[in-house]
């Protein structure tokens, strides 16, 4: 079967060379017979902007990419994500968490200094790939207490009972074209948030749901996102969704050896275009042999 791939940017800033690399990579991975999809991951209403979404279409078209239409815009599908959340709730796998960031930090500091830290709270230490692991404060709240807080209007997120979820699915694995056969250890993240306080979804939930819904058969993305696949694989099993293949590609590096990012030297595609660069110049800059690339810095925008 010809592959179905996707590029899934968040419209929270202008695309830079690293995005050009990822988009081109996904389009090439689809090949001539496959399908290349574009998905706008704009569930974060606070950070997403229509002008950044417009710039995504403009920049990708400038690079000569063509994608299937209609484009899936996650911000239009909250009710579907809500239904996906409800499915996990019915299985008893979610619990409301009323903690603020500072509650969590305080709790972690207390647990670390306690003579006998609570067993089972930190599987692999207090930090996971996304930072501090949730110490489980709201996990054992009675339903009376939960309802009292909800009735008082206290905002809450929904977290996954990681151990129960893993018991339910049993051992899981997936195939990564770079790393080979991978065994899922999503517990390195602890009880992840699947529905945020400010929205009935999260990146993990919406991304996993949509990859399956859109029939993506090969997920390509930067290797910085490789760890999240542990969570995505677990969600696929909980929802009985198919598991795509994965290819976590090397990141385009700056000459300082760090990942190119908006914050530092990465020139945006728009800036390059406005400086008179062509798409051929961009393709040359990002190279295309699917190995680690070193961005040789200094693009003369003058
Ligand atoms: N929206 C994510 C980002 O821009 C990409 C997610 C993915 O490719 O899975 O970082």
Coordinates of N, CA and C in Angstrom, one line a residue, residues 252-260 265 293-299:
X252 N 17.6 19.2 12.0 CA 18.5 20.1 11.4 C 19.2 20.9 12.5
X253 N 20.5 20.9 12.5 CA 21.2 21.5 13.6 C 21.8 22.9 13.2
X254 N 21.9 23.8 14.1 CA 22.6 25.0 13.9 C 24.1 24.8 14.0
X255 N 24.9 25.7 13.7 CA 26.4 25.5 13.8 C 26.8 25.4 15.2
X256 N 26.0 25.8 16.1 CA 26.3 25.6 17.6 C 26.0 24.2 18.0
X257 N 25.5 23.3 17.1 CA 25.2 21.9 17.5 C 23.9 21.8 18.1
X258 N 23.1 22.9 18.2 CA 21.8 22.8 18.8 C 20.7 22.8 17.7
X259 N 19.6 22.2 18.1 CA 18.4 22.2 17.2 C 18.0 23.6 16.8
X260 N 17.7 23.7 15.5 CA 17.3 25.0 15.0 C 15.9 25.4 15.6
X265 N 18.9 31.2 15.9 CA 19.3 31.7 14.6 C 18.5 31.3 13.4
X293 N 21.8 16.9 9.5 CA 22.3 18.0 8.7 C 22.9 19.1 9.6
X294 N 23.9 19.7 9.1 CA 24.4 20.8 9.8 C 24.1 22.1 9.0
X295 N 23.4 22.9 9.5 CA 23.1 24.2 8.9 C 24.3 25.0 9.0
X296 N 24.9 25.4 7.9 CA 26.2 26.0 8.0 C 26.2 27.5 8.4
X297 N 25.1 27.8 9.1 CA 25.0 29.2 9.6 C 24.9 30.1 8.6
X298 N 25.1 31.2 8.9 CA 25.2 32.4 8.3 C 24.6 32.5 6.9
X299 N 23.4 32.9 6.9 CA 22.8 33.1 5.6 C 22.8 34.6 5.4

